[in-house]
Tab-separated table of C-alpha atoms in Angstrom:
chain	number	residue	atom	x	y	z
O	1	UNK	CA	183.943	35.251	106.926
O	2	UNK	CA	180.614	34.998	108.728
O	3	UNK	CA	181.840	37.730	110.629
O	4	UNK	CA	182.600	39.769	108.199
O	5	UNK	CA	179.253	39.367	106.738
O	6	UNK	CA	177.791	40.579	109.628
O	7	UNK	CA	179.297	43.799	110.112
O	8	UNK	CA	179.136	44.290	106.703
O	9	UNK	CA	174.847	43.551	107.190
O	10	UNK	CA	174.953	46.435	110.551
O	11	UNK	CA	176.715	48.289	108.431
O	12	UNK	CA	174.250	48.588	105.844
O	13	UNK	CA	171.179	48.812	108.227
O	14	UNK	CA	172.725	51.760	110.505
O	15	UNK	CA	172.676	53.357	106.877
O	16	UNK	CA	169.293	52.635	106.076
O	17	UNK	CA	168.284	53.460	109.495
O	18	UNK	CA	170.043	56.929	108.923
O	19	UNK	CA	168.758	57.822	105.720
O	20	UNK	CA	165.376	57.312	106.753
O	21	UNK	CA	165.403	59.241	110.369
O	22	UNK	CA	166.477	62.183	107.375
O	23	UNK	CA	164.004	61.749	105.625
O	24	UNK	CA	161.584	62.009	108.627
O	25	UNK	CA	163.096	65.055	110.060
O	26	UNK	CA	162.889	66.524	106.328
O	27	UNK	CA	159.309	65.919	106.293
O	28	UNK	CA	158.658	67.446	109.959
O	29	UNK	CA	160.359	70.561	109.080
O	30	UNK	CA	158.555	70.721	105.747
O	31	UNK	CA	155.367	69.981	107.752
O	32	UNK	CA	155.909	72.882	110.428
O	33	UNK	CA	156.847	75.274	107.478
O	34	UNK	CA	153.642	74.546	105.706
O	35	UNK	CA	151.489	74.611	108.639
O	36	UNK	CA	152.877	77.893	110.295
O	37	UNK	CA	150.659	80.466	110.634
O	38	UNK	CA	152.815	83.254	109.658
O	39	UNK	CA	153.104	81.264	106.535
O	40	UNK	CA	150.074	81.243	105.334
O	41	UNK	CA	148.234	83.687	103.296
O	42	UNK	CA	145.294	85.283	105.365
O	43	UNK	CA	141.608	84.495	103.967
O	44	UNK	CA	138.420	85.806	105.282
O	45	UNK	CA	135.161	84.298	103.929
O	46	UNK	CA	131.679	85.753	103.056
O	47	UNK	CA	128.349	83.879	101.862
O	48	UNK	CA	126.367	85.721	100.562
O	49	UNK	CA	122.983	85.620	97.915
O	50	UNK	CA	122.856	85.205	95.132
O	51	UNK	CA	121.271	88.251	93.620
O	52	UNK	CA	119.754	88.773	89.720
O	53	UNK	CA	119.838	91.630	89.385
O	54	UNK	CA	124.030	93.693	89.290
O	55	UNK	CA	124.942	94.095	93.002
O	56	UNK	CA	127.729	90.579	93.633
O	57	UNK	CA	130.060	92.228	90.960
O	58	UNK	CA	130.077	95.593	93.002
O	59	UNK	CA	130.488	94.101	96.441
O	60	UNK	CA	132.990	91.954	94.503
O	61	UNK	CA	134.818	95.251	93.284
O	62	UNK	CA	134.942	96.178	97.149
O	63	UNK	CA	136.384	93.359	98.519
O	64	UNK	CA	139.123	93.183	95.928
O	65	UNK	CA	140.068	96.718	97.010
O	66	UNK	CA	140.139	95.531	100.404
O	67	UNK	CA	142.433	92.805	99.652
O	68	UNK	CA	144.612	94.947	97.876
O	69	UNK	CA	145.634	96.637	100.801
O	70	UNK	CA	148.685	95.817	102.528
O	71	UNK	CA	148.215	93.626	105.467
O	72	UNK	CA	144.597	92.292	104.685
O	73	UNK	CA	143.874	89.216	104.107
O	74	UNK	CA	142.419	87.806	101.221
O	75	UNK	CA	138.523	88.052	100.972
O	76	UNK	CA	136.814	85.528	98.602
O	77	UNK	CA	132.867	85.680	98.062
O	78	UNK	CA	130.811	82.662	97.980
O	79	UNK	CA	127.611	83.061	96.184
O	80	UNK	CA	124.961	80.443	96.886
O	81	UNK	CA	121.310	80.696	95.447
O	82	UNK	CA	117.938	81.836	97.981
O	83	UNK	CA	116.484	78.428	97.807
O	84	UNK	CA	119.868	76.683	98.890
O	85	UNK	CA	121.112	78.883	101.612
O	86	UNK	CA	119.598	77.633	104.506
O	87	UNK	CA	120.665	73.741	103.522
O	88	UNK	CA	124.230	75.511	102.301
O	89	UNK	CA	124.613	76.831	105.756
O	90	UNK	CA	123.375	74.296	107.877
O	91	UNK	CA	126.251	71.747	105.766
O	92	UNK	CA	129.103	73.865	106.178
O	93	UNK	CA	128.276	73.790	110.209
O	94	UNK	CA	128.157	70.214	110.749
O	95	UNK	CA	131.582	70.163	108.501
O	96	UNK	CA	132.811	72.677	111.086
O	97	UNK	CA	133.458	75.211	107.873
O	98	UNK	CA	131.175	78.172	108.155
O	99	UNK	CA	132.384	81.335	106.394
O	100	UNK	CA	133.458	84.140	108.165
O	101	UNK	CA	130.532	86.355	107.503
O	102	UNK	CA	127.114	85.887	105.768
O	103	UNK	CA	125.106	88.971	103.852
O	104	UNK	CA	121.854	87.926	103.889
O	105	UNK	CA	118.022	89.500	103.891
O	106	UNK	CA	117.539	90.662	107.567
O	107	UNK	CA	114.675	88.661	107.497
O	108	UNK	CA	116.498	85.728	107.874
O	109	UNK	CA	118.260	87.108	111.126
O	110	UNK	CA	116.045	84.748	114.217
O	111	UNK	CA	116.345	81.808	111.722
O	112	UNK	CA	120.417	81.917	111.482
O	113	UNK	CA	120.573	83.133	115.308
O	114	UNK	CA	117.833	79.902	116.419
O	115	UNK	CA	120.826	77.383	114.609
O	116	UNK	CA	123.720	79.064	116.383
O	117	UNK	CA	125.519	80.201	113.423
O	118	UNK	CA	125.566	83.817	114.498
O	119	UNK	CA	127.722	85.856	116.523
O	120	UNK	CA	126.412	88.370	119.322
O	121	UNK	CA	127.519	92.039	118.161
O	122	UNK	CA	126.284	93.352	121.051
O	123	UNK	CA	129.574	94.806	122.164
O	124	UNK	CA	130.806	96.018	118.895
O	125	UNK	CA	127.342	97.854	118.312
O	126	UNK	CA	128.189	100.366	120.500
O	127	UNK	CA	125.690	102.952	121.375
O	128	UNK	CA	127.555	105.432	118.657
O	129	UNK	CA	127.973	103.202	116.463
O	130	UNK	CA	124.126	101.652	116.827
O	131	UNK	CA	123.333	105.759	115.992
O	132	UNK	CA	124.877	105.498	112.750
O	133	UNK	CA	121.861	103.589	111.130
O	134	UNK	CA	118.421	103.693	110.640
O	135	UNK	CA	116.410	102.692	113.573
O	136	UNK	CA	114.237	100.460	112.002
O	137	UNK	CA	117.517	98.834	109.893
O	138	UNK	CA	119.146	98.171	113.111
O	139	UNK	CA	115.770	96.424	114.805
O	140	UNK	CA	115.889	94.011	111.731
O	141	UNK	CA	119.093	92.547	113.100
O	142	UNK	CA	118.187	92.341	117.077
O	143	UNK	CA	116.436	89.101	118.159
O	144	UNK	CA	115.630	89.266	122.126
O	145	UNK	CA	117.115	92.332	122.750
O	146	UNK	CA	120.785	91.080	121.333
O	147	UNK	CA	122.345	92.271	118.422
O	148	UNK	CA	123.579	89.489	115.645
O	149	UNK	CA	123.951	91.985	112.444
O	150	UNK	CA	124.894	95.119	111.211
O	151	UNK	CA	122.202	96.793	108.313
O	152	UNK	CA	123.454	96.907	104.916
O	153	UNK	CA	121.625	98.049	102.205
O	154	UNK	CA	117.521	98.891	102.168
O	155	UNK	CA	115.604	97.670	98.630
O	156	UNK	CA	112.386	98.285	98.541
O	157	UNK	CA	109.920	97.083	96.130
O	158	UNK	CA	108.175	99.414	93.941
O	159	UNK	CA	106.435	99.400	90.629
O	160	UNK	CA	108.075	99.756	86.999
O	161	UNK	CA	106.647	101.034	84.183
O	162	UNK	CA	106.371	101.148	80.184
O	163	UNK	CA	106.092	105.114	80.058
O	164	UNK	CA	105.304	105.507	76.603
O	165	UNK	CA	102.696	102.380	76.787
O	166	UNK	CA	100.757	104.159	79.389
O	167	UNK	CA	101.198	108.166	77.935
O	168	UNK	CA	99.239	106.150	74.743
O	169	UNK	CA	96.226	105.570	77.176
O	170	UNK	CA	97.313	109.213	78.735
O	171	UNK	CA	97.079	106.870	81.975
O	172	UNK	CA	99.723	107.019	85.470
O	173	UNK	CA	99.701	105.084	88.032
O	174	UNK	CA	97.515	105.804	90.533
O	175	UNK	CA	97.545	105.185	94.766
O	176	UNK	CA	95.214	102.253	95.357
O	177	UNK	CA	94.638	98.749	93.970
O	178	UNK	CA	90.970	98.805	92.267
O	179	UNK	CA	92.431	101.200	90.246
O	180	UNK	CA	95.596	99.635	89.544
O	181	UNK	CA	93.332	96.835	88.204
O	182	UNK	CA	91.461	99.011	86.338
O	183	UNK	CA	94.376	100.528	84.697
O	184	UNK	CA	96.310	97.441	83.854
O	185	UNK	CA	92.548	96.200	82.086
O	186	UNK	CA	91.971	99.011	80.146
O	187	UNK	CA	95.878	99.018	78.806
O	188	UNK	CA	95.918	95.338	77.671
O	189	UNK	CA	97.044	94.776	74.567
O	190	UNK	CA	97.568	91.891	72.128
O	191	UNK	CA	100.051	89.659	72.578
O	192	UNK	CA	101.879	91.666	75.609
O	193	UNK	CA	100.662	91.605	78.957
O	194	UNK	CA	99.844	94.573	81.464
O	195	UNK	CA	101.263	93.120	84.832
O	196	UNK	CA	104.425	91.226	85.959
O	197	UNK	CA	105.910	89.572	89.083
O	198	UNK	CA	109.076	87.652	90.187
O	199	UNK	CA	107.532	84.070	91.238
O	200	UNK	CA	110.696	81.546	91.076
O	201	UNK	CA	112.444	82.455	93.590
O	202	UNK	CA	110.907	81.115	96.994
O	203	UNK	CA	112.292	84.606	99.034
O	204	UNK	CA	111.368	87.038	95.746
O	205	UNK	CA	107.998	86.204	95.673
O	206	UNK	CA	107.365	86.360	100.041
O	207	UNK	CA	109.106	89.517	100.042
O	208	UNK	CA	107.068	91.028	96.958
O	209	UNK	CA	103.645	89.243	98.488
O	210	UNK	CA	104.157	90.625	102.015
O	211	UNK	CA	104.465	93.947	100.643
O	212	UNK	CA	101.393	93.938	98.822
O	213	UNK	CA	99.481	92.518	101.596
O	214	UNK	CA	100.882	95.254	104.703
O	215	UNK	CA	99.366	97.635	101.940
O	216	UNK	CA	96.351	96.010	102.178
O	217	UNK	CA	96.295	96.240	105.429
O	218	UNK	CA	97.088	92.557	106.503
O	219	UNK	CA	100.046	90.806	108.110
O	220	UNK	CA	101.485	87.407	108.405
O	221	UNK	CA	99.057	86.440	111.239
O	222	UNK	CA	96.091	88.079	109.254
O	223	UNK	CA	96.230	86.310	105.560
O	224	UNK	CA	92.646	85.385	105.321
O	225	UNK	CA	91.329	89.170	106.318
O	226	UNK	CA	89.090	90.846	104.629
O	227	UNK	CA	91.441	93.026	102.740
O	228	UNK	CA	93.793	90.324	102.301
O	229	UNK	CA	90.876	88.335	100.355
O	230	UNK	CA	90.577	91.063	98.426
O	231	UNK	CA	93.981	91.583	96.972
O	232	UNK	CA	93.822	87.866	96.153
O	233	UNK	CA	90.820	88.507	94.508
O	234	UNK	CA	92.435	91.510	92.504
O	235	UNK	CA	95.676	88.969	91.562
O	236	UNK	CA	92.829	86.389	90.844
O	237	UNK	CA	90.991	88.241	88.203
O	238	UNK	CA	94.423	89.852	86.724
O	239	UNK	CA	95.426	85.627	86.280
O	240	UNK	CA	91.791	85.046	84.723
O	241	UNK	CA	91.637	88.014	82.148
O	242	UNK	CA	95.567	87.052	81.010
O	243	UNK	CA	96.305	90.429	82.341
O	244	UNK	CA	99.620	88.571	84.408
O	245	UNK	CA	101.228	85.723	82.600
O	246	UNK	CA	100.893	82.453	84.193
O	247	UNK	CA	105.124	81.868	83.105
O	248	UNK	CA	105.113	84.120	86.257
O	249	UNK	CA	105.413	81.196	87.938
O	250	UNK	CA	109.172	80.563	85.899
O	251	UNK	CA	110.326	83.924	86.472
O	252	UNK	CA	113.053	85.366	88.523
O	253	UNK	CA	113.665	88.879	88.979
O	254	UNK	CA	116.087	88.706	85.639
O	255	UNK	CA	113.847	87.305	83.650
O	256	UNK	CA	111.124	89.507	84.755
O	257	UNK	CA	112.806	92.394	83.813
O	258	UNK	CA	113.755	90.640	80.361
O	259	UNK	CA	110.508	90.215	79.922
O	260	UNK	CA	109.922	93.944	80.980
O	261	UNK	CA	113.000	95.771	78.794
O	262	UNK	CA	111.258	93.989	75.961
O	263	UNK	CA	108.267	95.134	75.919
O	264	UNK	CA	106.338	91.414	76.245
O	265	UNK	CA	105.432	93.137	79.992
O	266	UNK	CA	104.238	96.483	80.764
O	267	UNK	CA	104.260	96.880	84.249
O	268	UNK	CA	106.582	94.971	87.063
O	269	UNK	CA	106.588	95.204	90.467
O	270	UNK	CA	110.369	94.513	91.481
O	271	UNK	CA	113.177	95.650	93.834
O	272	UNK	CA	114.818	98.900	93.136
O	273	UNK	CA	117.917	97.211	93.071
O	274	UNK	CA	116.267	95.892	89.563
O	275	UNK	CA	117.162	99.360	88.125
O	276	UNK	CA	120.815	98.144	87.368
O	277	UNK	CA	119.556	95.267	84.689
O	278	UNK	CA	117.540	98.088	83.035
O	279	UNK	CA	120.344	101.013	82.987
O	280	UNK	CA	122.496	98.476	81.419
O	281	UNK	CA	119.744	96.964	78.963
O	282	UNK	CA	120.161	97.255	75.773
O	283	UNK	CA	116.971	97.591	75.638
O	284	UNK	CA	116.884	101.258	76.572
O	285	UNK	CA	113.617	101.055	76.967
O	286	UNK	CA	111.804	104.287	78.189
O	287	UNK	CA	110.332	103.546	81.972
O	288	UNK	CA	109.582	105.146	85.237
O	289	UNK	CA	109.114	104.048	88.854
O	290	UNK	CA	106.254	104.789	90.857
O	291	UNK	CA	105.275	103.661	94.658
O	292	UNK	CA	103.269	100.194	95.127
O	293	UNK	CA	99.732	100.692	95.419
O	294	UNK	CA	97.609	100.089	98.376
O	295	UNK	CA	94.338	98.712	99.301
O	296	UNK	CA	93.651	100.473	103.195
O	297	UNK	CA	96.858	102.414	103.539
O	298	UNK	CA	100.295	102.847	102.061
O	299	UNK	CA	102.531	100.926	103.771
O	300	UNK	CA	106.564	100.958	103.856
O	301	UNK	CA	107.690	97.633	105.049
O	302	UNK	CA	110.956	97.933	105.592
O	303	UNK	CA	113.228	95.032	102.548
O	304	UNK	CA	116.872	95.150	103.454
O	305	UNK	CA	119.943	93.199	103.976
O	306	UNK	CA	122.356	92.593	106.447
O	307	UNK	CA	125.934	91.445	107.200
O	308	UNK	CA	126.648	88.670	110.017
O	309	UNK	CA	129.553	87.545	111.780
O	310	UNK	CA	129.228	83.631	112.761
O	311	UNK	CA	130.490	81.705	115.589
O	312	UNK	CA	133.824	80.384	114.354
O	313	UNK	CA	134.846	83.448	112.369
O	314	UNK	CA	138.494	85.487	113.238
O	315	UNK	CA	136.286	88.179	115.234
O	316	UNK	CA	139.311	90.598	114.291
O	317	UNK	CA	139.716	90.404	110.842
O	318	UNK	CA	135.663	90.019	110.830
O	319	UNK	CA	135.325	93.391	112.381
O	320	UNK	CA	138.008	95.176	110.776
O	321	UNK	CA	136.276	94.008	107.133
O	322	UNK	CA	132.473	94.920	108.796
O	323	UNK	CA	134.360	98.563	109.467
O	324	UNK	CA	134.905	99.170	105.852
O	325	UNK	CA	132.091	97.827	104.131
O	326	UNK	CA	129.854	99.668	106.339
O	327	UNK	CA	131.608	102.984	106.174
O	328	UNK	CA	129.756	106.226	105.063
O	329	UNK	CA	132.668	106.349	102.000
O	330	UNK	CA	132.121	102.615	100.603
O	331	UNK	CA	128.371	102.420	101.804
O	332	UNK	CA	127.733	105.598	99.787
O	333	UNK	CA	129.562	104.351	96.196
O	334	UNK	CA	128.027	100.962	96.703
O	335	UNK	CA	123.985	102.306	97.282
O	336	UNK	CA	124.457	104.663	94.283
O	337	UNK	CA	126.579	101.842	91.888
O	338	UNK	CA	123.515	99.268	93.234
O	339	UNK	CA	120.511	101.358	92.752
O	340	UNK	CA	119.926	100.346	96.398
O	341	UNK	CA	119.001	103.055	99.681
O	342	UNK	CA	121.432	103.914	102.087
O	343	UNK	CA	120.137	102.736	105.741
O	344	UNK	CA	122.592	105.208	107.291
O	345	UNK	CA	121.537	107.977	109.113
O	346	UNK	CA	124.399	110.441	107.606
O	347	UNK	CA	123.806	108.724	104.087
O	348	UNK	CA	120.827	109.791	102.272
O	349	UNK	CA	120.473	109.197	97.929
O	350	UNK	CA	117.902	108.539	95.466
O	351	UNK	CA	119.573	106.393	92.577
O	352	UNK	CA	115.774	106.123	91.013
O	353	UNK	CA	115.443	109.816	91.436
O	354	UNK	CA	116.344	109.788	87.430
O	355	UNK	CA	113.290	107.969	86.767
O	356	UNK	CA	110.674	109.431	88.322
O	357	UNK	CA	110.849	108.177	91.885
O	358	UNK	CA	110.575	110.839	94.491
O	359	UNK	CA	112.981	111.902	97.040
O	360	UNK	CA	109.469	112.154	99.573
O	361	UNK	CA	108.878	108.299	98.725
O	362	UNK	CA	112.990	107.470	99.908
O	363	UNK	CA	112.317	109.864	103.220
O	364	UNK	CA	109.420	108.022	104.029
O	365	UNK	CA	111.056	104.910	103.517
O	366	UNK	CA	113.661	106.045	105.768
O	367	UNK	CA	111.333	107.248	108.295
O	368	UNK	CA	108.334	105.469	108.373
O	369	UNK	CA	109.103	102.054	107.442
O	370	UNK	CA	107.592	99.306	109.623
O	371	UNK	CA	109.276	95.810	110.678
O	372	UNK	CA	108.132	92.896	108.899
O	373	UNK	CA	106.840	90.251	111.830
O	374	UNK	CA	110.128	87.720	111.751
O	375	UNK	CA	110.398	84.278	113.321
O	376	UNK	CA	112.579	81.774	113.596
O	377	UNK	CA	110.732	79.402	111.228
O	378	UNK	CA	110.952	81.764	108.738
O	379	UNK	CA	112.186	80.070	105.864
O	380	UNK	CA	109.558	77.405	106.774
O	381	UNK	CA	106.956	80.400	106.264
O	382	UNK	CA	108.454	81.469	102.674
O	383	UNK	CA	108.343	78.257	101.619
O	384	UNK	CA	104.615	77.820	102.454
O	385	UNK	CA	104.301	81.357	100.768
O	386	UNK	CA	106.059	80.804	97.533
O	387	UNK	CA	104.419	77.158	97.438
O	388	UNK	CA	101.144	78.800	97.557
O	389	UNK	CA	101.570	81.350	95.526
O	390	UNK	CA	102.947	79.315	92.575
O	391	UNK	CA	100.076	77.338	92.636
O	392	UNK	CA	97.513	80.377	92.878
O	393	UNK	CA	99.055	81.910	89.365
O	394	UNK	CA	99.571	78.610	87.504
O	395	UNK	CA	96.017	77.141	88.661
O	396	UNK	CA	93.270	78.763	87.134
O	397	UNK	CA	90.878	76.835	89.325
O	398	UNK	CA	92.395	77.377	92.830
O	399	UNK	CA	90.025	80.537	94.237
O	400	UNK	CA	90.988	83.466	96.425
O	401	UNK	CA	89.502	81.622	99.625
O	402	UNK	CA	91.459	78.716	98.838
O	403	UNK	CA	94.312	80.609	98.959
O	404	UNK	CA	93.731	82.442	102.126
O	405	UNK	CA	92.571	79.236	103.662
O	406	UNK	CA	95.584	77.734	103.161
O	407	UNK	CA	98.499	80.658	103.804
O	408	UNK	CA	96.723	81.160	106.897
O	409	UNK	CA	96.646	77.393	107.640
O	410	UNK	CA	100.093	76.559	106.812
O	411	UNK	CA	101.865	79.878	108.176
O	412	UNK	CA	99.718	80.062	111.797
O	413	UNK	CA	101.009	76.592	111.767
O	414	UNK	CA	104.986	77.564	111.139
O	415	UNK	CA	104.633	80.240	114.063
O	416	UNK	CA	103.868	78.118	116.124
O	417	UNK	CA	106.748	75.801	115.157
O	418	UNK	CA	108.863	78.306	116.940
């Protein structure tokens, strides 16, 4: 009987035993079937900023063409805001999960290339394919002689304006700064005010101040010069008089061109790229773009961005998605759909040609345009910038010197953090 029992107990376990070695070799082939390559569905990766103004659902109306085509993989767009990028960035590398590629303001280039997220193009910028773009485009994206980016899209800032505000004063805007100031005083009127500026946004507001001072003549390593002084005295007595409002300092490039299509601001300085809110405003508000004005020379400082490969990206796919975006077909729609300037060398259009802005000002931009001086502590430098800044237009009592004593302080101090 015992016996019996026994068998009966082997029995039973040998079937146990079986049924779960079947189970286990279930799993495993499950597990190899999920995990196969070949079974998975491709997916490339881009970061990029995010912008105010129309340009993410274009470049999104790209990459789902790109996708569509047989054999690509699967491109999906990851907008993160200026302020966040850098911390966005540096997170995803110490979770090993960079995107594939980043599309970012070449300004940004020695900052991403200093934290090894960046991949050396070097080889695929050949020397005809390094002909194919503006020279001064491709110098944004070389740091030491090595190339980490490929240019994408130029956006200069330039100056918007209420045409049938200023045809009441029979006024234009003119070439320099005094008489900018002038203009904007004698236009005031009640309730409105005659000048406007993006201030929010920490990379907005250094791009927008560093063109105003290269047209004073200044640089990064010069804010406290004489003509820098003087365009913060200009932007001082503009804050005094309630010619700029001080929710300046609450505005991003949206909501300064809100504030523009409704007529509560008169003039803006802005990014082309700005053009798409108004074209699509239903606002329709009559305006006109002229060149920024200048306090010792006029002065094209080169505002772009551009696309990056990092480290850990599938260099293939990578490449063969960097061929597309950046050829002369797609480049072309997507500068005319974003109001944006074509840094291409057989790529040339105008999109704010319909409003007044001349095809010498885009030729100049395209040929005269200077470098603005990068680092790799630069987003320690637009901090100080936008910091400053802020606190100039919402503090009545902080004075032009104060100003230029302390940009000058805090950025001399960020270069030489590098």
């Amino acid at each position: 009987m015992n016996q019996r029992i026994g068998k009966l107990l082997i029995l039973a376990w040998t079937i146990v035993f079986l049924l779960l070695m079947g189970v286990l070799v279930n799993f495993s082939r499950e597990t190899n079937v999920v995990h196969r390559p070949g079974n998975e569905e491709k997916k490339l990766v881009i970061m990029a900023v995010y912008e105010e103004d129309e340009s993410d659902e274009y470049l999104k109306k790209i990459l789902d063409q790109y996708s569509a085509i047989p054999g690509n993989p699967k491109v999906v767009t990851e907008y993160v805001a200026q302020s966040a990028y850098q911390k966005q960035l540096c997170l995803y590398k110490d979770q090993n999960s960079l995107p594939d590629l980043i599309i970012c303001d070449s300004v940004m280039t020695p900052a991403l290339q200093s934290m090894d997220i960046l991949r050396d193009l070097s080889d695929y910028m050949t020397g005809e394919r390094t002909s194919r773009f503006l020279k001064h485009a491709y110098g944004s994206c070389v740091v030491n002689g090595i190339c980490y980016g490929v240019p994408f899209t130029s956006n200069p800032y330039v100056v918007f304006y209420n045409r049938d505000h200023l045809a009441r004063y029979k006024k234009e805007i003119p070439d320099n700064m005094d008489e900018f100031y002038n203009l904007c005083r004698e236009t005031k009127s009640l309730g409105t005010y005659s000048f406007g500026i993006a201030v929010k946004n920490k990379e907005d507001i250094a791009s927008s101040f560093l063109q105003l001072v290269y047209s004073a003549g200044g640089n990064l390593r010069g804010l406290d010069s004489d003509n820098s002084l003087k365009l913060y005295e200009i932007l001082g007595k503009m804050r005094d008089e309630g010619i700029i409002a001080q929710d300046v300092i609450n505005w991003n490039q949206k909501d300064l061109m809100q504030a523009f299509s409704s007529g509560y601001v008169k003039i803006a300085v802005a990014k082309l790229s700005s053009m798409s809110l108004l074209e699509h405003s239903p606002s329709h508000i009559n305006y006109e773009i002229a060149e920024i004005p200048y306090i010792q020379k006029q002065t094209f400082l080169f505002q772009g961005d551009m696309i990056g490969v990092t480290e850990t990206a599938d260099e293939a796919e990578a490449l063969k998605l960097l061929d597309y975006i950046t050829s002369p077909e797609i480049a072309e729609t997507y500068y005319k759909n974003t109001y944006s300037l074509s840094v291409r060398t057989d790529v040339c259009v105008n999109p704010g040609k319909v409003r007044g802005l001349s095809d010498a000002f885009v030729e100049r931009e395209r040929n005269q345009s200077v470098l603005k001086s990068t680092y790799s502590t630069w987003f320690i430098i637009s901090d100080s910038i936008a910091g400053a800044m802020s606190d100039f237009f919402g503090d009545k009592s902080m004075t032009p010197q104060a100003v230029a004593g302390r940009l000058q302080g805090e950025i001399r101090s960020a270069i030489l953090e590098r």
